[in-house]
């Protein structure tokens, strides 16, 4: 379908390849990459580009339905679901040959009731406080799961909660995980996949990368923590942009937008931009955020609407309907700056740009 909407996200696949190459260099050739492409590849929709994801032997998603979508799309290699699945999803897991993370006793029992083969990674709860078995139960749980002849244990993993901010706590998690891995190997022998490092762990605890890592945010070229780009050369992959669709001039004292949250203090030229909170642009940017137009950083005025917002363009002499507007361009306005103004983080800012915004892939 031809894209006619003026609001788009540009996704640079060359930058994505650059980031992948940098991560491979960082972790070394003996460590395999399992890119995390959940939540539509953090909002970039790179998960929809078969030529890119087919370069990987295994990819990670968050839900069984995300995995099914990849299978239907044509990805034939390994898909790993990071989060504990539900018993109602077992039929899909089998049908679409999906590998799943498990740490639930009841779910393991449900898997054991079927005749079809299923591959799993066992999750160890080392301190995330979410899912995962207690490290003290590693031997017991592995023997329980292995007792089900149709269930093949192919991996063991954990989630590091604070690899960006708390070295001491992370080292405790790694200690528990290393002991769990040793116990698992005593029972299972060599294990195909051992993994604990996502983006923060990759950059700060590289020596604990085992044989598989789960790059997420760094794959898309953005910092998972301040200073990350001092450790690795990253290129942001996406720009969010739109165009001016309406211009008008109002007098001093005019109200702009819903609830009259902005009153002009001078004769003001106002531009309307067709992207709003239904597109994922945070309403908290009302009267706080800025955009980049024709060499100028300009303020958002009034409340962000469902389908658009307004900008004060009074100081730009040659402004016209159709001029490009960057919500972020990674240079004049960064994703991190937009996220900070919105009171959130770059992860959320990217992931919540809705499917109303077309993605344009730049090769």
mmCIF file of C-alpha atoms in Angstrom:
data_model
loop_
_atom_site.group_PDB
_atom_site.id
_atom_site.type_symbol
_atom_site.label_atom_id
_atom_site.label_comp_id
_atom_site.label_asym_id
_atom_site.label_seq_id
_atom_site.Cartn_x
_atom_site.Cartn_y
_atom_site.Cartn_z
ATOM 1 C CA UNK A 1 0.000 0.000 0.000
ATOM 2 C CA UNK A 2 1.331 3.416 -0.931
ATOM 3 C CA UNK A 3 2.150 5.544 2.113
ATOM 4 C CA UNK A 4 0.452 8.921 1.990
ATOM 5 C CA UNK A 5 0.473 9.926 5.640
ATOM 6 C CA UNK A 6 2.992 12.712 6.357
ATOM 7 C CA UNK A 7 3.966 11.162 9.699
ATOM 8 C CA UNK A 8 6.509 8.319 9.413
ATOM 9 C CA UNK A 9 9.315 6.612 11.265
ATOM 10 C CA UNK A 10 12.437 6.215 9.138
ATOM 11 C CA UNK A 11 14.398 3.068 10.026
ATOM 12 C CA UNK A 12 17.998 2.846 8.833
ATOM 13 C CA UNK A 13 18.920 -0.789 8.192
ATOM 14 C CA UNK A 14 22.540 0.115 7.457
ATOM 15 C CA UNK A 15 22.811 1.583 10.966
ATOM 16 C CA UNK A 16 21.238 -1.609 12.347
ATOM 17 C CA UNK A 17 23.887 -3.733 10.598
ATOM 18 C CA UNK A 18 26.608 -1.449 11.949
ATOM 19 C CA UNK A 19 25.347 -1.948 15.505
ATOM 20 C CA UNK A 20 25.192 -5.730 15.086
ATOM 21 C CA UNK A 21 28.784 -5.760 13.827
ATOM 22 C CA UNK A 22 29.896 -3.651 16.793
ATOM 23 C CA UNK A 23 28.180 -5.971 19.286
ATOM 24 C CA UNK A 24 29.785 -9.034 17.682
ATOM 25 C CA UNK A 25 33.184 -7.380 18.023
ATOM 26 C CA UNK A 26 32.455 -6.458 21.634
ATOM 27 C CA UNK A 27 31.461 -9.945 22.842
ATOM 28 C CA UNK A 28 33.848 -11.956 20.654
ATOM 29 C CA UNK A 29 33.397 -14.540 17.948
ATOM 30 C CA UNK A 30 32.677 -17.421 20.362
ATOM 31 C CA UNK A 31 29.466 -15.791 21.605
ATOM 32 C CA UNK A 32 26.276 -16.092 19.559
ATOM 33 C CA UNK A 33 23.795 -13.221 19.280
ATOM 34 C CA UNK A 34 20.104 -13.766 19.994
ATOM 35 C CA UNK A 35 18.564 -10.410 19.034
ATOM 36 C CA UNK A 36 15.589 -9.361 21.116
ATOM 37 C CA UNK A 37 12.912 -8.360 18.613
ATOM 38 C CA UNK A 38 9.939 -8.257 20.971
ATOM 39 C CA UNK A 39 7.428 -5.391 20.887
ATOM 40 C CA UNK A 40 7.908 -5.085 17.123
ATOM 41 C CA UNK A 41 11.672 -4.809 17.546
ATOM 42 C CA UNK A 42 11.291 -2.016 20.097
ATOM 43 C CA UNK A 43 8.952 -0.159 17.796
ATOM 44 C CA UNK A 44 11.284 -0.175 14.773
ATOM 45 C CA UNK A 45 9.427 -3.033 13.007
ATOM 46 C CA UNK A 46 12.744 -4.561 11.924
ATOM 47 C CA UNK A 47 11.155 -7.862 12.984
ATOM 48 C CA UNK A 48 9.007 -7.518 9.844
ATOM 49 C CA UNK A 49 12.071 -7.462 7.555
ATOM 50 C CA UNK A 50 12.858 -11.097 6.786
ATOM 51 C CA UNK A 51 16.151 -10.321 5.069
ATOM 52 C CA UNK A 52 17.427 -8.883 8.361
ATOM 53 C CA UNK A 53 16.167 -11.413 10.897
ATOM 54 C CA UNK A 54 17.090 -14.364 8.682
ATOM 55 C CA UNK A 55 20.735 -13.452 9.333
ATOM 56 C CA UNK A 56 20.330 -14.818 12.880
ATOM 57 C CA UNK A 57 20.106 -18.494 13.885
ATOM 58 C CA UNK A 58 17.971 -17.688 16.929
ATOM 59 C CA UNK A 59 15.846 -14.679 17.907
ATOM 60 C CA UNK A 60 14.041 -13.769 21.130
ATOM 61 C CA UNK A 61 10.513 -12.479 21.621
ATOM 62 C CA UNK A 62 8.339 -11.878 24.681
ATOM 63 C CA UNK A 63 5.167 -13.789 23.852
ATOM 64 C CA UNK A 64 4.045 -16.918 22.059
ATOM 65 C CA UNK A 65 1.877 -14.850 19.723
ATOM 66 C CA UNK A 66 4.923 -12.809 18.675
ATOM 67 C CA UNK A 67 6.681 -16.085 17.865
ATOM 68 C CA UNK A 68 3.708 -17.375 15.877
ATOM 69 C CA UNK A 69 3.657 -14.165 13.863
ATOM 70 C CA UNK A 70 7.325 -14.679 12.963
ATOM 71 C CA UNK A 71 6.650 -18.241 11.834
ATOM 72 C CA UNK A 72 3.730 -17.163 9.663
ATOM 73 C CA UNK A 73 5.932 -14.422 8.246
ATOM 74 C CA UNK A 74 8.431 -17.068 7.144
ATOM 75 C CA UNK A 75 11.201 -17.185 9.761
ATOM 76 C CA UNK A 76 12.196 -20.855 10.018
ATOM 77 C CA UNK A 77 15.063 -20.843 12.524
ATOM 78 C CA UNK A 78 14.935 -20.959 16.331
ATOM 79 C CA UNK A 79 12.565 -18.642 18.181
ATOM 80 C CA UNK A 80 12.874 -18.287 21.941
ATOM 81 C CA UNK A 81 10.075 -16.875 24.107
ATOM 82 C CA UNK A 82 11.664 -15.096 27.066
ATOM 83 C CA UNK A 83 8.639 -15.056 29.358
ATOM 84 C CA UNK A 84 6.743 -17.869 31.026
ATOM 85 C CA UNK A 85 4.008 -19.104 28.655
ATOM 86 C CA UNK A 86 0.492 -20.265 29.586
ATOM 87 C CA UNK A 87 -0.867 -23.786 29.394
ATOM 88 C CA UNK A 88 -3.483 -22.583 26.889
ATOM 89 C CA UNK A 89 -0.599 -21.764 24.499
ATOM 90 C CA UNK A 90 0.953 -25.234 24.445
ATOM 91 C CA UNK A 91 -0.851 -26.194 21.238
ATOM 92 C CA UNK A 92 0.645 -23.169 19.452
ATOM 93 C CA UNK A 93 4.095 -23.849 20.934
ATOM 94 C CA UNK A 94 4.072 -27.343 19.472
ATOM 95 C CA UNK A 95 2.475 -26.439 16.145
ATOM 96 C CA UNK A 96 4.920 -23.641 15.398
ATOM 97 C CA UNK A 97 8.038 -25.264 16.902
ATOM 98 C CA UNK A 98 8.698 -22.544 19.479
ATOM 99 C CA UNK A 99 11.314 -22.782 22.237
ATOM 100 C CA UNK A 100 10.116 -21.405 25.559
ATOM 101 C CA UNK A 101 11.536 -20.243 28.852
ATOM 102 C CA UNK A 102 10.065 -22.068 31.832
ATOM 103 C CA UNK A 103 10.236 -21.822 35.613
ATOM 104 C CA UNK A 104 6.727 -22.860 36.633
ATOM 105 C CA UNK A 105 6.054 -26.281 38.143
ATOM 106 C CA UNK A 106 2.470 -26.423 36.960
ATOM 107 C CA UNK A 107 3.427 -25.451 33.410
ATOM 108 C CA UNK A 108 6.170 -28.083 33.327
ATOM 109 C CA UNK A 109 3.586 -30.650 34.431
ATOM 110 C CA UNK A 110 1.289 -29.577 31.578
ATOM 111 C CA UNK A 111 4.123 -29.992 29.075
ATOM 112 C CA UNK A 112 4.751 -33.471 30.437
ATOM 113 C CA UNK A 113 1.185 -34.521 29.673
ATOM 114 C CA UNK A 114 1.584 -34.177 25.906
ATOM 115 C CA UNK A 115 3.386 -36.528 23.528
ATOM 116 C CA UNK A 116 4.865 -33.878 21.233
ATOM 117 C CA UNK A 117 8.510 -32.784 21.674
ATOM 118 C CA UNK A 118 9.096 -29.346 23.185
ATOM 119 C CA UNK A 119 12.372 -27.440 23.659
ATOM 120 C CA UNK A 120 12.855 -25.276 26.746
ATOM 121 C CA UNK A 121 15.342 -23.018 28.493
ATOM 122 C CA UNK A 122 15.141 -23.093 32.289
ATOM 123 C CA UNK A 123 15.049 -19.660 33.916
ATOM 124 C CA UNK A 124 16.865 -19.111 37.199
ATOM 125 C CA UNK A 125 15.523 -16.395 39.498
ATOM 126 C CA UNK A 126 18.728 -14.795 40.720
ATOM 127 C CA UNK A 127 17.269 -11.496 41.931
ATOM 128 C CA UNK A 128 15.051 -9.912 39.310
ATOM 129 C CA UNK A 129 12.026 -10.592 41.515
ATOM 130 C CA UNK A 130 9.880 -11.559 38.561
ATOM 131 C CA UNK A 131 9.983 -15.133 37.243
ATOM 132 C CA UNK A 132 12.549 -17.910 37.567
ATOM 133 C CA UNK A 133 13.136 -20.791 39.942
ATOM 134 C CA UNK A 134 15.005 -20.336 43.203
ATOM 135 C CA UNK A 135 18.679 -21.254 42.644
ATOM 136 C CA UNK A 136 18.355 -23.718 45.531
ATOM 137 C CA UNK A 137 15.867 -25.693 43.408
ATOM 138 C CA UNK A 138 18.031 -26.076 40.301
ATOM 139 C CA UNK A 139 18.836 -29.751 40.774
ATOM 140 C CA UNK A 140 15.279 -30.633 41.801
ATOM 141 C CA UNK A 141 13.635 -28.676 38.975
ATOM 142 C CA UNK A 142 15.948 -29.896 36.222
ATOM 143 C CA UNK A 143 15.429 -33.513 37.259
ATOM 144 C CA UNK A 144 11.675 -32.947 37.313
ATOM 145 C CA UNK A 145 11.643 -31.442 33.816
ATOM 146 C CA UNK A 146 14.072 -34.008 32.422
ATOM 147 C CA UNK A 147 11.798 -36.728 33.696
ATOM 148 C CA UNK A 148 9.301 -35.714 31.001
ATOM 149 C CA UNK A 149 10.723 -37.543 27.980
ATOM 150 C CA UNK A 150 9.156 -35.161 25.445
ATOM 151 C CA UNK A 151 10.752 -32.051 26.998
ATOM 152 C CA UNK A 152 14.250 -31.198 25.777
ATOM 153 C CA UNK A 153 16.292 -28.809 27.959
ATOM 154 C CA UNK A 154 18.379 -26.728 25.553
ATOM 155 C CA UNK A 155 19.236 -23.734 27.694
ATOM 156 C CA UNK A 156 19.573 -22.100 31.076
ATOM 157 C CA UNK A 157 19.296 -18.363 31.661
ATOM 158 C CA UNK A 158 18.590 -15.502 34.025
ATOM 159 C CA UNK A 159 17.731 -11.795 33.909
ATOM 160 C CA UNK A 160 20.070 -9.217 35.429
ATOM 161 C CA UNK A 161 18.009 -6.472 37.019
ATOM 162 C CA UNK A 162 20.629 -3.776 37.607
ATOM 163 C CA UNK A 163 23.609 -4.340 35.333
ATOM 164 C CA UNK A 164 23.458 -0.645 34.465
ATOM 165 C CA UNK A 165 23.435 0.695 38.005
ATOM 166 C CA UNK A 166 24.463 -1.711 40.769
ATOM 167 C CA UNK A 167 27.690 -3.647 40.301
ATOM 168 C CA UNK A 168 27.604 -5.332 43.706
ATOM 169 C CA UNK A 169 24.043 -6.620 43.280
ATOM 170 C CA UNK A 170 24.756 -7.790 39.732
ATOM 171 C CA UNK A 171 27.795 -9.741 40.925
ATOM 172 C CA UNK A 172 25.551 -11.493 43.464
ATOM 173 C CA UNK A 173 23.152 -12.441 40.667
ATOM 174 C CA UNK A 174 26.034 -13.713 38.551
ATOM 175 C CA UNK A 175 27.334 -15.752 41.486
ATOM 176 C CA UNK A 176 23.956 -17.468 41.917
ATOM 177 C CA UNK A 177 23.706 -18.036 38.179
ATOM 178 C CA UNK A 178 27.207 -19.485 37.855
ATOM 179 C CA UNK A 179 26.477 -21.967 40.664
ATOM 180 C CA UNK A 180 23.203 -22.876 38.965
ATOM 181 C CA UNK A 181 24.992 -23.452 35.657
ATOM 182 C CA UNK A 182 27.507 -25.754 37.364
ATOM 183 C CA UNK A 183 24.712 -27.809 38.939
ATOM 184 C CA UNK A 184 22.853 -27.940 35.623
ATOM 185 C CA UNK A 185 25.960 -29.186 33.797
ATOM 186 C CA UNK A 186 26.475 -31.916 36.394
ATOM 187 C CA UNK A 187 23.051 -33.256 35.492
ATOM 188 C CA UNK A 188 22.778 -32.420 31.787
ATOM 189 C CA UNK A 189 26.375 -32.299 30.581
ATOM 190 C CA UNK A 190 27.063 -29.580 28.030
ATOM 191 C CA UNK A 191 24.188 -27.114 27.545
ATOM 192 C CA UNK A 192 23.463 -25.659 24.116
ATOM 193 C CA UNK A 193 22.604 -22.136 25.308
ATOM 194 C CA UNK A 194 23.681 -20.368 28.500
ATOM 195 C CA UNK A 195 22.725 -16.706 28.704
ATOM 196 C CA UNK A 196 22.282 -13.868 31.172
ATOM 197 C CA UNK A 197 23.485 -10.702 29.431
ATOM 198 C CA UNK A 198 21.119 -8.279 27.733
ATOM 199 C CA UNK A 199 22.304 -4.832 26.593
ATOM 200 C CA UNK A 200 23.443 -3.611 30.037
ATOM 201 C CA UNK A 201 25.190 -6.862 30.874
ATOM 202 C CA UNK A 202 26.858 -7.043 27.465
ATOM 203 C CA UNK A 203 28.492 -3.654 27.998
ATOM 204 C CA UNK A 204 29.283 -3.877 31.714
ATOM 205 C CA UNK A 205 29.823 -7.604 32.373
ATOM 206 C CA UNK A 206 31.158 -8.882 29.067
ATOM 207 C CA UNK A 207 33.199 -11.593 30.759
ATOM 208 C CA UNK A 208 29.919 -13.232 31.811
ATOM 209 C CA UNK A 209 28.519 -13.540 28.296
ATOM 210 C CA UNK A 210 28.730 -17.372 28.301
ATOM 211 C CA UNK A 211 27.827 -18.603 24.786
ATOM 212 C CA UNK A 212 24.771 -16.452 24.022
ATOM 213 C CA UNK A 213 23.767 -12.818 24.579
ATOM 214 C CA UNK A 214 20.464 -10.999 24.167
ATOM 215 C CA UNK A 215 21.126 -7.553 22.657
ATOM 216 C CA UNK A 216 18.146 -5.231 22.753
ATOM 217 C CA UNK A 217 18.401 -1.450 22.936
ATOM 218 C CA UNK A 218 22.016 -1.281 21.771
ATOM 219 C CA UNK A 219 21.039 -3.138 18.601
ATOM 220 C CA UNK A 220 18.835 -0.187 17.696
ATOM 221 C CA UNK A 221 21.632 2.283 18.406
ATOM 222 C CA UNK A 222 20.397 3.867 21.630
ATOM 223 C CA UNK A 223 21.930 3.991 25.083
ATOM 224 C CA UNK A 224 20.496 1.632 27.721
ATOM 225 C CA UNK A 225 22.270 3.824 30.292
ATOM 226 C CA UNK A 226 24.099 7.141 30.250
ATOM 227 C CA UNK A 227 27.607 6.728 28.903
ATOM 228 C CA UNK A 228 26.979 3.510 26.983
ATOM 229 C CA UNK A 229 28.206 5.088 23.756
ATOM 230 C CA UNK A 230 31.590 5.632 25.366
ATOM 231 C CA UNK A 231 31.954 1.847 25.421
ATOM 232 C CA UNK A 232 30.603 0.946 22.000
ATOM 233 C CA UNK A 233 30.108 2.791 18.720
ATOM 234 C CA UNK A 234 26.338 2.888 18.125
ATOM 235 C CA UNK A 235 24.297 4.457 15.344
ATOM 236 C CA UNK A 236 20.628 5.253 16.090
ATOM 237 C CA UNK A 237 18.392 3.453 13.616
ATOM 238 C CA UNK A 238 15.201 5.501 13.643
ATOM 239 C CA UNK A 239 13.965 9.034 13.163
ATOM 240 C CA UNK A 240 10.412 10.149 13.849
ATOM 241 C CA UNK A 241 9.195 12.885 11.574
ATOM 242 C CA UNK A 242 6.087 14.530 10.200
ATOM 243 C CA UNK A 243 5.138 17.641 8.198
ATOM 244 C CA UNK A 244 3.282 20.864 8.849
ATOM 245 C CA UNK A 245 -0.274 20.429 7.609
ATOM 246 C CA UNK A 246 -1.761 23.756 8.718
ATOM 247 C CA UNK A 247 -0.492 27.256 9.523
ATOM 248 C CA UNK A 248 -2.326 30.182 11.044
ATOM 249 C CA UNK A 249 -1.583 33.427 12.873
ATOM 250 C CA UNK A 250 -3.368 34.302 16.115
ATOM 251 C CA UNK A 251 -3.401 37.430 18.250
ATOM 252 C CA UNK A 252 -1.950 37.870 21.725
ATOM 253 C CA UNK A 253 -4.216 36.247 24.324
ATOM 254 C CA UNK A 254 -5.424 33.422 22.046
ATOM 255 C CA UNK A 255 -5.858 29.977 23.613
ATOM 256 C CA UNK A 256 -4.238 26.972 21.989
ATOM 257 C CA UNK A 257 -5.603 23.452 22.250
ATOM 258 C CA UNK A 258 -7.826 21.589 24.699
ATOM 259 C CA UNK A 259 -8.440 23.056 28.149
ATOM 260 C CA UNK A 260 -6.697 26.307 27.164
ATOM 261 C CA UNK A 261 -3.410 25.194 28.710
ATOM 262 C CA UNK A 262 -1.468 27.694 26.580
ATOM 263 C CA UNK A 263 -2.338 31.372 26.077
ATOM 264 C CA UNK A 264 -0.263 33.329 23.571
ATOM 265 C CA UNK A 265 1.729 36.287 24.903
ATOM 266 C CA UNK A 266 2.270 37.837 21.476
ATOM 267 C CA UNK A 267 0.982 37.614 17.941
ATOM 268 C CA UNK A 268 1.860 34.008 17.181
ATOM 269 C CA UNK A 269 2.206 31.855 14.096
ATOM 270 C CA UNK A 270 0.988 28.356 14.935
ATOM 271 C CA UNK A 271 1.769 25.165 12.979
ATOM 272 C CA UNK A 272 -0.307 22.004 13.330
ATOM 273 C CA UNK A 273 1.582 18.691 13.133
ATOM 274 C CA UNK A 274 -0.406 15.480 12.475
ATOM 275 C CA UNK A 275 0.946 13.142 15.164
ATOM 276 C CA UNK A 276 -0.641 12.782 18.593
ATOM 277 C CA UNK A 277 -0.977 10.516 21.575
ATOM 278 C CA UNK A 278 -2.870 7.895 19.559
ATOM 279 C CA UNK A 279 0.366 7.585 17.582
ATOM 280 C CA UNK A 280 2.398 7.192 20.767
ATOM 281 C CA UNK A 281 3.529 10.788 21.193
ATOM 282 C CA UNK A 282 3.304 11.309 24.937
ATOM 283 C CA UNK A 283 0.707 13.785 26.162
ATOM 284 C CA UNK A 284 3.197 14.779 28.846
ATOM 285 C CA UNK A 285 5.056 16.687 26.108
ATOM 286 C CA UNK A 286 2.259 19.270 26.201
ATOM 287 C CA UNK A 287 3.824 22.719 26.696
ATOM 288 C CA UNK A 288 7.160 20.993 27.405
ATOM 289 C CA UNK A 289 8.446 19.250 24.324
ATOM 290 C CA UNK A 290 10.279 20.654 21.304
ATOM 291 C CA UNK A 291 10.627 19.749 17.640
ATOM 292 C CA UNK A 292 13.180 20.573 14.935
ATOM 293 C CA UNK A 293 11.989 22.504 11.874
ATOM 294 C CA UNK A 294 14.216 24.139 9.237
ATOM 295 C CA UNK A 295 17.202 24.604 11.513
ATOM 296 C CA UNK A 296 15.172 25.744 14.552
ATOM 297 C CA UNK A 297 14.337 24.059 17.858
ATOM 298 C CA UNK A 298 10.721 25.091 18.442
ATOM 299 C CA UNK A 299 8.309 24.576 21.366
ATOM 300 C CA UNK A 300 5.173 22.462 21.463
ATOM 301 C CA UNK A 301 2.349 24.690 22.690
ATOM 302 C CA UNK A 302 -0.956 23.572 24.129
ATOM 303 C CA UNK A 303 -2.005 20.035 24.952
ATOM 304 C CA UNK A 304 -0.922 17.218 22.664
ATOM 305 C CA UNK A 305 -4.124 15.989 21.015
ATOM 306 C CA UNK A 306 -5.063 12.466 19.995
ATOM 307 C CA UNK A 307 -4.071 13.076 16.377
ATOM 308 C CA UNK A 308 -1.834 16.129 16.402
ATOM 309 C CA UNK A 309 -0.126 18.946 18.266
ATOM 310 C CA UNK A 310 0.733 22.605 17.760
ATOM 311 C CA UNK A 311 4.069 24.394 17.546
ATOM 312 C CA UNK A 312 5.026 28.061 17.873
ATOM 313 C CA UNK A 313 6.800 28.832 14.567
ATOM 314 C CA UNK A 314 6.647 32.630 14.834
ATOM 315 C CA UNK A 315 10.412 33.068 14.632
ATOM 316 C CA UNK A 316 10.835 31.090 11.399
ATOM 317 C CA UNK A 317 10.394 33.491 8.496
ATOM 318 C CA UNK A 318 10.128 31.094 5.567
ATOM 319 C CA UNK A 319 7.910 28.460 7.206
ATOM 320 C CA UNK A 320 5.455 26.678 4.894
ATOM 321 C CA UNK A 321 2.815 23.974 4.903
ATOM 322 C CA UNK A 322 4.629 20.759 3.985
ATOM 323 C CA UNK A 323 7.872 21.567 5.786
ATOM 324 C CA UNK A 324 9.452 18.593 7.563
ATOM 325 C CA UNK A 325 9.157 18.370 11.336
ATOM 326 C CA UNK A 326 11.437 16.083 13.349
ATOM 327 C CA UNK A 327 10.160 14.844 16.678
ATOM 328 C CA UNK A 328 13.620 13.309 17.009
ATOM 329 C CA UNK A 329 16.411 13.133 14.451
ATOM 330 C CA UNK A 330 19.166 11.817 16.768
ATOM 331 C CA UNK A 331 21.228 14.944 16.196
ATOM 332 C CA UNK A 332 19.404 18.230 16.781
ATOM 333 C CA UNK A 333 16.860 16.532 19.027
ATOM 334 C CA UNK A 334 17.675 13.092 20.426
ATOM 335 C CA UNK A 335 15.304 10.340 21.468
ATOM 336 C CA UNK A 336 16.690 10.658 24.986
ATOM 337 C CA UNK A 337 15.861 14.374 25.119
ATOM 338 C CA UNK A 338 12.294 13.719 23.999
ATOM 339 C CA UNK A 339 11.916 10.919 26.532
ATOM 340 C CA UNK A 340 13.261 13.073 29.356
ATOM 341 C CA UNK A 341 10.876 15.902 28.502
ATOM 342 C CA UNK A 342 8.022 13.372 28.491
ATOM 343 C CA UNK A 343 9.041 12.010 31.893
ATOM 344 C CA UNK A 344 9.915 8.555 30.583
ATOM 345 C CA UNK A 345 12.816 6.564 29.129
ATOM 346 C CA UNK A 346 14.015 6.000 25.578
ATOM 347 C CA UNK A 347 12.811 2.364 25.677
ATOM 348 C CA UNK A 348 9.197 3.370 26.297
ATOM 349 C CA UNK A 349 9.339 6.256 23.845
ATOM 350 C CA UNK A 350 10.311 3.917 21.014
ATOM 351 C CA UNK A 351 8.097 0.970 21.904
ATOM 352 C CA UNK A 352 4.899 2.981 22.204
ATOM 353 C CA UNK A 353 4.964 4.634 18.767
ATOM 354 C CA UNK A 354 1.827 3.007 17.437
ATOM 355 C CA UNK A 355 1.131 1.071 14.256
ATOM 356 C CA UNK A 356 -0.669 4.134 12.863
ATOM 357 C CA UNK A 357 2.782 5.486 12.075
ATOM 358 C CA UNK A 358 4.187 3.872 8.905
ATOM 359 C CA UNK A 359 7.771 2.593 9.092
ATOM 360 C CA UNK A 360 9.954 3.431 6.116
ATOM 361 C CA UNK A 361 13.048 1.197 5.802
ATOM 362 C CA UNK A 362 16.164 2.937 4.507
ATOM 363 C CA UNK A 363 18.736 0.599 2.950
#
